[in-house]
CSV table of C-alpha atoms in Angstrom, one decimal:
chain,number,residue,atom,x,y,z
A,1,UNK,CA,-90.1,98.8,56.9
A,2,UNK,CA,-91.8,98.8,54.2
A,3,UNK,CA,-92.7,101.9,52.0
A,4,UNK,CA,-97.1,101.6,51.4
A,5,UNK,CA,-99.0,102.9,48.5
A,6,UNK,CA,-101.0,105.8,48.9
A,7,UNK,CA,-104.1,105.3,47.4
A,8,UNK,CA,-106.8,108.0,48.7
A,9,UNK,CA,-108.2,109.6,46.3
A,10,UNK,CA,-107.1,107.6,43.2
A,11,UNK,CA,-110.0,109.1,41.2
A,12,UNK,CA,-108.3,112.5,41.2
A,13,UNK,CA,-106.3,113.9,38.7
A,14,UNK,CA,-102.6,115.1,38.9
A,15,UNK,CA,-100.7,117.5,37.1
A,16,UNK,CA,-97.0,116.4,36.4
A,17,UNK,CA,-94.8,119.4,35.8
A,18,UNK,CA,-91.1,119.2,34.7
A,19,UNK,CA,-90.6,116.1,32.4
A,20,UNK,CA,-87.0,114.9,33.7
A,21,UNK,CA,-86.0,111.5,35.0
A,22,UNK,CA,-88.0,112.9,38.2
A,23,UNK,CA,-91.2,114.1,36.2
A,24,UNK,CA,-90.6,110.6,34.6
A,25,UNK,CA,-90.9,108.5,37.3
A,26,UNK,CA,-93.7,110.6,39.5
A,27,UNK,CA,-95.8,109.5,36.5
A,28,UNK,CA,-94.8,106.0,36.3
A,29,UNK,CA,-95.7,106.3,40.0
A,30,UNK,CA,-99.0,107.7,39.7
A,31,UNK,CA,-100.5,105.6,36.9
A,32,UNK,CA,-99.4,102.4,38.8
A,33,UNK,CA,-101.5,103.8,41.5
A,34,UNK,CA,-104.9,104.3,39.3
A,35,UNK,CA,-104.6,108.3,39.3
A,36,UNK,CA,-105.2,110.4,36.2
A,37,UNK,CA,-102.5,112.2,34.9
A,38,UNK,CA,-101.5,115.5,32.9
A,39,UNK,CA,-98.0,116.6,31.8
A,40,UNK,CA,-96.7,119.6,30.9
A,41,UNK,CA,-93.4,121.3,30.8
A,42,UNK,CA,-92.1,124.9,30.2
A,43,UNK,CA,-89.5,123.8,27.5
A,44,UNK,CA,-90.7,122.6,24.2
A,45,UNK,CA,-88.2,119.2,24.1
A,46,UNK,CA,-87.9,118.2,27.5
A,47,UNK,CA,-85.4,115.2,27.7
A,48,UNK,CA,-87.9,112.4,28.8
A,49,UNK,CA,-90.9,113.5,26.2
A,50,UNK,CA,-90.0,110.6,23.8
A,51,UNK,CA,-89.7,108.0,27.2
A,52,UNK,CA,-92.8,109.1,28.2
A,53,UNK,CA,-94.8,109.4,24.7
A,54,UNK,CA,-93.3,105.6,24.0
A,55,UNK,CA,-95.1,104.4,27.6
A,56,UNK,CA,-98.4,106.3,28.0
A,57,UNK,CA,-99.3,107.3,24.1
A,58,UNK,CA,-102.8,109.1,25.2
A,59,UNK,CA,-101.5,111.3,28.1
A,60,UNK,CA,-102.3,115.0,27.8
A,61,UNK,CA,-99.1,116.9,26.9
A,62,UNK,CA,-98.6,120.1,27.0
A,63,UNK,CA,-95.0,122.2,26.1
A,64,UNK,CA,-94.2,125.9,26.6
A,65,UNK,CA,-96.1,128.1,29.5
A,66,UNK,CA,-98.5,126.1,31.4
A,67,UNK,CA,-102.0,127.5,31.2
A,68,UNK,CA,-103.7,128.4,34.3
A,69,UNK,CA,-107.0,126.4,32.7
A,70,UNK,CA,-104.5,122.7,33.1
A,71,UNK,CA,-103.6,124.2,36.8
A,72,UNK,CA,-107.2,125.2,37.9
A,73,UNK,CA,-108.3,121.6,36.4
A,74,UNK,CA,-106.4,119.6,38.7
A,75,UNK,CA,-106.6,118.8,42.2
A,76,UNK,CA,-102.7,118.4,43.3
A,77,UNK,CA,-99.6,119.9,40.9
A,78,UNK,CA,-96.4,117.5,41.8
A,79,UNK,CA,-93.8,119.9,40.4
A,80,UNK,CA,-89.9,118.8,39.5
A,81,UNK,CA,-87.1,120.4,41.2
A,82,UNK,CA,-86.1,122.0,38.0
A,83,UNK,CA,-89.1,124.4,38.0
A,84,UNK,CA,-89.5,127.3,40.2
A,85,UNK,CA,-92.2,126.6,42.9
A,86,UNK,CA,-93.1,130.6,42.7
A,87,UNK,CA,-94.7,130.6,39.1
A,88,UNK,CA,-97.4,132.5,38.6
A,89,UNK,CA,-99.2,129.2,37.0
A,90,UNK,CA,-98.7,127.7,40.2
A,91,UNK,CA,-99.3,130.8,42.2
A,92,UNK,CA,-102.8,130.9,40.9
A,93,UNK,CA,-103.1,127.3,41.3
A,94,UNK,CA,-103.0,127.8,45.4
A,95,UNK,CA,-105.1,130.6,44.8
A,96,UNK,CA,-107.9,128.4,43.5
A,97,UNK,CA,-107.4,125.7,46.4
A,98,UNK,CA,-104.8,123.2,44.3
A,99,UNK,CA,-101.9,121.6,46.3
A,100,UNK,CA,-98.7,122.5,45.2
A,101,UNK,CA,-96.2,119.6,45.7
A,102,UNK,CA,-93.0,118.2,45.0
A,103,UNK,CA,-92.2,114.7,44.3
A,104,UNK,CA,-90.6,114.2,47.9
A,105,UNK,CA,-93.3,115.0,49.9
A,106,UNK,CA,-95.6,112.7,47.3
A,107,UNK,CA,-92.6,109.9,48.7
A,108,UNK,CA,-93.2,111.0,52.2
A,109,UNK,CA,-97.0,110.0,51.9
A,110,UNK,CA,-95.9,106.3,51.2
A,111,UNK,CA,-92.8,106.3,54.0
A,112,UNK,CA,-92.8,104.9,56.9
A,113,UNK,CA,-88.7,104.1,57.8
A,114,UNK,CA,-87.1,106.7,59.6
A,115,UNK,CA,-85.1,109.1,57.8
A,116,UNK,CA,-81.9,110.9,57.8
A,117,UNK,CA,-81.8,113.7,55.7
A,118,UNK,CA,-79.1,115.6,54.3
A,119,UNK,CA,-78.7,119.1,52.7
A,120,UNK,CA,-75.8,121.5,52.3
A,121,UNK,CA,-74.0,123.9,49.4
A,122,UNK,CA,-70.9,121.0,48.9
A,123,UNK,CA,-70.2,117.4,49.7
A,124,UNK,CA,-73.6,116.3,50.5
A,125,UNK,CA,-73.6,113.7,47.7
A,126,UNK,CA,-70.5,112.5,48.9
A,127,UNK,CA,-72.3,112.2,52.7
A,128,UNK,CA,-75.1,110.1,51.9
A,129,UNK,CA,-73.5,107.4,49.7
A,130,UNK,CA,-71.2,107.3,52.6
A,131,UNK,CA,-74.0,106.8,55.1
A,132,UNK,CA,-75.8,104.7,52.5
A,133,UNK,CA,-72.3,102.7,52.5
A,134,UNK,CA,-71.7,102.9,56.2
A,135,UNK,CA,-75.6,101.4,56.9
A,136,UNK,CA,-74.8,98.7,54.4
A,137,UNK,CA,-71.5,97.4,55.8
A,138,UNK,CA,-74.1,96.8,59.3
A,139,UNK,CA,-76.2,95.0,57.7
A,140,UNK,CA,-79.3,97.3,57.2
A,141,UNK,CA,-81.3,97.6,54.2
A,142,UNK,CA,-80.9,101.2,53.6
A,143,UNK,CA,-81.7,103.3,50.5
A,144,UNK,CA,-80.1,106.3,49.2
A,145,UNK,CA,-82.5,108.4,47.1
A,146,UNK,CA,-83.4,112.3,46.3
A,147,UNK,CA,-81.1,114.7,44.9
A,148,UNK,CA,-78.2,112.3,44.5
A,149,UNK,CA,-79.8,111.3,41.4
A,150,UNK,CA,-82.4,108.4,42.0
A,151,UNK,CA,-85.9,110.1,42.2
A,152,UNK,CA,-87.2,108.9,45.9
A,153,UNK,CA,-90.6,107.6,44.6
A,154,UNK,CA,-89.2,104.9,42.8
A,155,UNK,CA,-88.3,103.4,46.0
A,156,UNK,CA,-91.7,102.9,47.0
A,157,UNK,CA,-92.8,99.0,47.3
A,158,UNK,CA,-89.5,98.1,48.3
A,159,UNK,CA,-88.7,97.2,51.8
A,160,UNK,CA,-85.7,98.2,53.8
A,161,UNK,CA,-84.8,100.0,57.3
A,162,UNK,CA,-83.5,103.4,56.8
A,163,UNK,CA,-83.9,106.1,54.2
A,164,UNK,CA,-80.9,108.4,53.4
A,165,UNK,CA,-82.2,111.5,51.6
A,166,UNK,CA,-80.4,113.9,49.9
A,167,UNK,CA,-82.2,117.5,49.5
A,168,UNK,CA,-81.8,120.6,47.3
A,169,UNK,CA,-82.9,123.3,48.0
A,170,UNK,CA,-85.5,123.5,45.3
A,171,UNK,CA,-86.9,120.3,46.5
A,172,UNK,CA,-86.7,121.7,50.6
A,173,UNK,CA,-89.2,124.7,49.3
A,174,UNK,CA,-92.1,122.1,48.2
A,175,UNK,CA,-92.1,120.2,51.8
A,176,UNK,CA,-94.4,121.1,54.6
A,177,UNK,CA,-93.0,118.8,56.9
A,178,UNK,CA,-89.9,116.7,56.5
A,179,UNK,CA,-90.0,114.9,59.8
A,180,UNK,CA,-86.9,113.0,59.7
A,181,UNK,CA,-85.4,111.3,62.0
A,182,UNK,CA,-82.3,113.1,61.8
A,183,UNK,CA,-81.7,116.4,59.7
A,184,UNK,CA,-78.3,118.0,59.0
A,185,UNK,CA,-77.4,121.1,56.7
A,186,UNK,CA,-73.4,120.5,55.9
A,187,UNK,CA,-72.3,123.6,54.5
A,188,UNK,CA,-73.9,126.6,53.4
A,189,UNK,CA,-72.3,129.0,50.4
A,190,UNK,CA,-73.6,131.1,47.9
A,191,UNK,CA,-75.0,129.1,45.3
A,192,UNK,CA,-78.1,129.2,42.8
A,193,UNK,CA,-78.0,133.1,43.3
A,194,UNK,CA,-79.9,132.7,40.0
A,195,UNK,CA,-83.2,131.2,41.4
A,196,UNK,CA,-83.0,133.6,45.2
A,197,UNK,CA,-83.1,136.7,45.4
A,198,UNK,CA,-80.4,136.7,48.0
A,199,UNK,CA,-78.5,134.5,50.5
A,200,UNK,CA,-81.4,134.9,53.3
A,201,UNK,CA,-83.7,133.2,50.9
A,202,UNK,CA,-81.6,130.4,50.3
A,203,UNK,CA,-80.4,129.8,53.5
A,204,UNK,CA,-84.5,130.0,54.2
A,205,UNK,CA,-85.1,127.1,52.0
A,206,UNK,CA,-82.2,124.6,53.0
A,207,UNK,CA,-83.9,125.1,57.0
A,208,UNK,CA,-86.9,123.9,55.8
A,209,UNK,CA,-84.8,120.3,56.2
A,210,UNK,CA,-85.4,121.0,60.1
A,211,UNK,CA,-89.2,121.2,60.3
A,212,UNK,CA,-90.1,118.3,62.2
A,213,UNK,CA,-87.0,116.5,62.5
A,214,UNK,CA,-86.4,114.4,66.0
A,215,UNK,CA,-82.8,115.6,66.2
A,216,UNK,CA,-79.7,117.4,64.1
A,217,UNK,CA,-76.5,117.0,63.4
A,218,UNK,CA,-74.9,120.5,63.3
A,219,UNK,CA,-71.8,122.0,62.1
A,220,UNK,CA,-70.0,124.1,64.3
A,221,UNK,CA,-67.5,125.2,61.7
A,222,UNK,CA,-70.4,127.1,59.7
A,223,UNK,CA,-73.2,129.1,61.9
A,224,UNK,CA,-75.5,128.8,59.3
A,225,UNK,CA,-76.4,125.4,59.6
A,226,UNK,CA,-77.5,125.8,62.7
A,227,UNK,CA,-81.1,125.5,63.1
A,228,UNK,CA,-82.9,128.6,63.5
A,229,UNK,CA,-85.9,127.6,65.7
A,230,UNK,CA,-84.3,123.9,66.7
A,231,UNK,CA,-86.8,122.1,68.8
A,232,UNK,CA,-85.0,118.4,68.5
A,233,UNK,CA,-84.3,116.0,71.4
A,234,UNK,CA,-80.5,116.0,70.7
A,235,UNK,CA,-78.0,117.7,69.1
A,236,UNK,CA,-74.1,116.4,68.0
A,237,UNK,CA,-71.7,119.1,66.5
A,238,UNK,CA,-69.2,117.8,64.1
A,239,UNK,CA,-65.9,120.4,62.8
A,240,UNK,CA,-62.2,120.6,61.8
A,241,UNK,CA,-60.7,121.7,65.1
A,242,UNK,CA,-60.6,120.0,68.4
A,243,UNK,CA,-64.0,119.2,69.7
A,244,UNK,CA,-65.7,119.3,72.5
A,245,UNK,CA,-66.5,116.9,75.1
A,246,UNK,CA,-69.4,115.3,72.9
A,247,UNK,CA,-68.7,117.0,69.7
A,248,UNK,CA,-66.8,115.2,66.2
A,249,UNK,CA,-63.3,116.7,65.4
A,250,UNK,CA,-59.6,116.5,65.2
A,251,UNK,CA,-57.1,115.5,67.4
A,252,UNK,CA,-52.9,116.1,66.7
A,253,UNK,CA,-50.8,113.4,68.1
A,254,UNK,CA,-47.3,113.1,67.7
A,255,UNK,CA,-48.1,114.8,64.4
A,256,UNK,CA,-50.4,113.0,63.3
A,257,UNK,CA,-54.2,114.1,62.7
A,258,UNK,CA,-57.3,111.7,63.9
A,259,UNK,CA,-60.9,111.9,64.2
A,260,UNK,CA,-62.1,111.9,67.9
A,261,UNK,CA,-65.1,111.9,70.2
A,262,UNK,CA,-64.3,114.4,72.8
A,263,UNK,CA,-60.6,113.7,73.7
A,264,UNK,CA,-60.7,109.9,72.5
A,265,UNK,CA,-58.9,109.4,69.3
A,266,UNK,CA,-60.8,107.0,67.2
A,267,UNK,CA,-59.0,107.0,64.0
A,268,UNK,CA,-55.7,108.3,62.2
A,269,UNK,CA,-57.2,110.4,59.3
A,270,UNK,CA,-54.5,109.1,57.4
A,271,UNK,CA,-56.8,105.5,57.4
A,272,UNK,CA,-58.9,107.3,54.9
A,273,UNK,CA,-59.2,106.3,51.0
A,274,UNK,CA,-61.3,109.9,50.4
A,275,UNK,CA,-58.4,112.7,51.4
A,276,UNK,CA,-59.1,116.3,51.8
A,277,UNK,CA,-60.4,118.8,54.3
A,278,UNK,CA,-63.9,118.6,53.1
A,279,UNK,CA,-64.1,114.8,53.1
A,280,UNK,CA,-62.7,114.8,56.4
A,281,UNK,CA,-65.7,117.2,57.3
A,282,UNK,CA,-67.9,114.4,55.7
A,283,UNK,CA,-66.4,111.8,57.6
A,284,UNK,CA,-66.9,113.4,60.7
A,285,UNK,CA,-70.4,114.4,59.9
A,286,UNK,CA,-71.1,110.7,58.9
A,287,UNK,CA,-69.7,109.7,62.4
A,288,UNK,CA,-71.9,112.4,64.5
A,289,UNK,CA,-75.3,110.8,62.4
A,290,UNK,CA,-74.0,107.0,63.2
A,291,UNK,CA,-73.8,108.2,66.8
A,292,UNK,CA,-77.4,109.1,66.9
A,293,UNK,CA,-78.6,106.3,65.0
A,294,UNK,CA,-76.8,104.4,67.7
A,295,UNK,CA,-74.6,102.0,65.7
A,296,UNK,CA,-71.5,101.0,66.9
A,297,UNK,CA,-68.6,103.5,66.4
A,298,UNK,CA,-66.4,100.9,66.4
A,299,UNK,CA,-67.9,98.9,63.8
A,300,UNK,CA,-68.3,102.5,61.8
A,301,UNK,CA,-64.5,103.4,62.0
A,302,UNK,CA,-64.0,99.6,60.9
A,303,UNK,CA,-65.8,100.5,57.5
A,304,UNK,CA,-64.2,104.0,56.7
A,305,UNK,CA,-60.7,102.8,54.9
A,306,UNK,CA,-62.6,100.8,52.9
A,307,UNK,CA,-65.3,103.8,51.4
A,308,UNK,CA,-63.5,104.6,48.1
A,309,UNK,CA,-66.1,108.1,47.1
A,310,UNK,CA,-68.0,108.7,44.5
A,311,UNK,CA,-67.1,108.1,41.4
A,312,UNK,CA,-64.8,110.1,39.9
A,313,UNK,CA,-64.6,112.8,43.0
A,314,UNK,CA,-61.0,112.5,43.9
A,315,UNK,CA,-62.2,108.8,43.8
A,316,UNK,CA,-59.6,106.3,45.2
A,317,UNK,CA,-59.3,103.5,42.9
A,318,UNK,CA,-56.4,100.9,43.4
A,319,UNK,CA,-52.7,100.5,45.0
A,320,UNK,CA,-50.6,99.3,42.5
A,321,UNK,CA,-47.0,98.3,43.9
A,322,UNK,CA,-47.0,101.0,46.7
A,323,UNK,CA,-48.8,103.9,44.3
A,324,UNK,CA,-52.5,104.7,45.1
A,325,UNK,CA,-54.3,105.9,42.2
A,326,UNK,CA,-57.0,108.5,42.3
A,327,UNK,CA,-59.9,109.3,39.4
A,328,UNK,CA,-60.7,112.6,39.9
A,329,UNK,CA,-62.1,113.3,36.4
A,330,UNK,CA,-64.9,115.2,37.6
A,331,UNK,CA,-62.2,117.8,38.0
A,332,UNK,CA,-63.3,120.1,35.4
A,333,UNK,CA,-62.1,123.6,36.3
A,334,UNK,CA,-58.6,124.4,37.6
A,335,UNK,CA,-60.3,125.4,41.2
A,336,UNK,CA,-61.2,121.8,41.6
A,337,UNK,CA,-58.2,120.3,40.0
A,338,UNK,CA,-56.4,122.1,42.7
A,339,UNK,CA,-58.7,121.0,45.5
A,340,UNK,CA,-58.0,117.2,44.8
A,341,UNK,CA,-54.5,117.7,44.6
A,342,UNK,CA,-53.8,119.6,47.9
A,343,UNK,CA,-56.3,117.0,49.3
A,344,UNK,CA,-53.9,114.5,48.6
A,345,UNK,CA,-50.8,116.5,49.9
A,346,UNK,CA,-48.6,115.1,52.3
A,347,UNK,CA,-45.2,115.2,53.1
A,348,UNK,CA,-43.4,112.9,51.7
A,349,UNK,CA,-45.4,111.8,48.9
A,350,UNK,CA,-44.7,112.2,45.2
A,351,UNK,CA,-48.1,112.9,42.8
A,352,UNK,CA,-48.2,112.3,39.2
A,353,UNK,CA,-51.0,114.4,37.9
């Protein structure tokens, strides 16, 4: 399907806070579209201010606090992920009857594929280009946009089939509604402890990915991601040990580890470029959304040895006269160093770090 233009109330102005790549291109958006525009942002040398002075020369600017005046002037704030939705700028803005938004839900406006949305603590990146990868392989047009890095409104005009979003939570606690077609949280663990006030108010804003959805993909490993007030048609579980009768997991047989439906085997793990508990999680996860998007499993576990990662995330790269070589560069602390090389463990094999 294609993604439409939203053009009510064009003759309006917008205020564009946080000028990163996303502030960036939810401007490029809205002047294409014939809306007036403001920009401001809290820091005094934002990273795109030169981009954006080059291409729009007479847009209002304005660095450091934003002033209640540019918020009260405005009929809709799109606010970047990077920026705390809770401001007292943006507080007073509500106050005085301005929408609050973020750039996802301005996406949402123009959407009209189904989506599958994805949030979590770890892995989720890894997730999505693997669905995005997966969809691909099948022959849909599918996009992968969001948190992942490539701000969802520049997708807008294209056409394809399916929409794979990936969420923070910063940009969960600016949507009323997601609506997807299927939601999943991944993993939840403490994280961004600096922006919540506690773990209740984070795990708050990643279950905002459920409002609305038709159905989610749970995982039973981690109660948290379950929804909290779940009123899909259908559920899947997905987790490490032996599932369920409908429910993603792993079987042992003959010593050997695969993925499975229920009792059916449908893969030896080993099959796997990505290695590691966690991307075995992913996998699984990836299998439970295919399953409700009703492609063919078979056709899915036909594309998995060939999905190499993301780059540089324990990324499998080439084999080289019997040796598989690995880029895990992104391994910057000794915590993940150690996590890509017990994810590629097994007895028998040699590693050269």
């Amino acid at each position: 399907m294609e993604l439409s233009h939203q053009l009510i109330g064009r003759s309006s102005t917008k205020l564009v806070a946080g000028l990163g790549k996303t502030g960036f291109a939810v401007i490029d958006y809205l002047k294409q579209q014939g809306f007036a525009v403001k920009a401001a942002d809290t820091r005094l040398n934002p990273p795109y201010l030169e981009q954006i002075k080059q291409k729009w020369p007479n847009l209002p600017i304005h660095l450091g606090e934003i002033p209640h005046q540019w918020c009260e002037e405005v009929d809709e704030i799109i606010v970047s992920p990077g920026l705390r939705s809770d401001r007292p700028e943006f507080q007073h803005a509500r106050s005085q009857g301005v929408s609050v938004i973020g750039d996802i839900t301005l996406f949402l406006r123009a959407c009209t594929a189904p989506i599958i949305a994805v949030t979590g603590s770890n892995g989720k990146s890894t997730l999505v280009d693997m669905l995005g990868f997966i969809a691909k392989r099948l022959g849909y047009q599918a996009e992968v946009l969001g948190n992942i890095g490539v701000p969802a409104i520049t997708a807008v005009g294209r056409e394809f089939d399916i929409v794979i979003l990936e969420l923070s939570s910063f940009q969960l606690e600016l949507i009323p509604a997601l609506n997807a077609k299927i939601a999943l949280i991944l993993n939840i663990t403490p994280d961004h402890m600096d922006r919540y006030e506690n773990m209740q108010d984070y795990w708050a804003a990643k279950q905002r990915i459920f409002i609305g959805s038709d159905s989610v993909v749970v995982n039973r490993d981690d109660p948290l991601t379950i929804p909290k007030q779940f009123a899909g048609s259908e559920v899947v579980r997905f987790g490490l040990s032996s599932p369920d009768t409908k429910d993603f997991g792993l079987l042992t047989i003959n010593d050997q580890q695969y993925l499975a439906l229920g009792v059916q085997p449908l893969a030896p793990v080993d099959v796997l470029k990505i290695k590691g508990s966690h991307n075995v999680s992913n996998v699984l996860a990836a299998l439970a959304v295919a399953q409700m998007m009703r492609w063919s499993l078979d056709k899915v576990i036909a594309c998995l040895p060939d999905y190499p990662g993301l780059p540089h995330r324990c990324q499998w790269v080439a084999n080289v006269q019997g040796a598989s070589w690995y880029n895990d560069s992104k391994s910057t602390n000794t915590g993940s160093a150690i996590a890509g090389i017990m994810g590629l463990k097994q007895a028998g094999r040699r590693i050269l770090w």
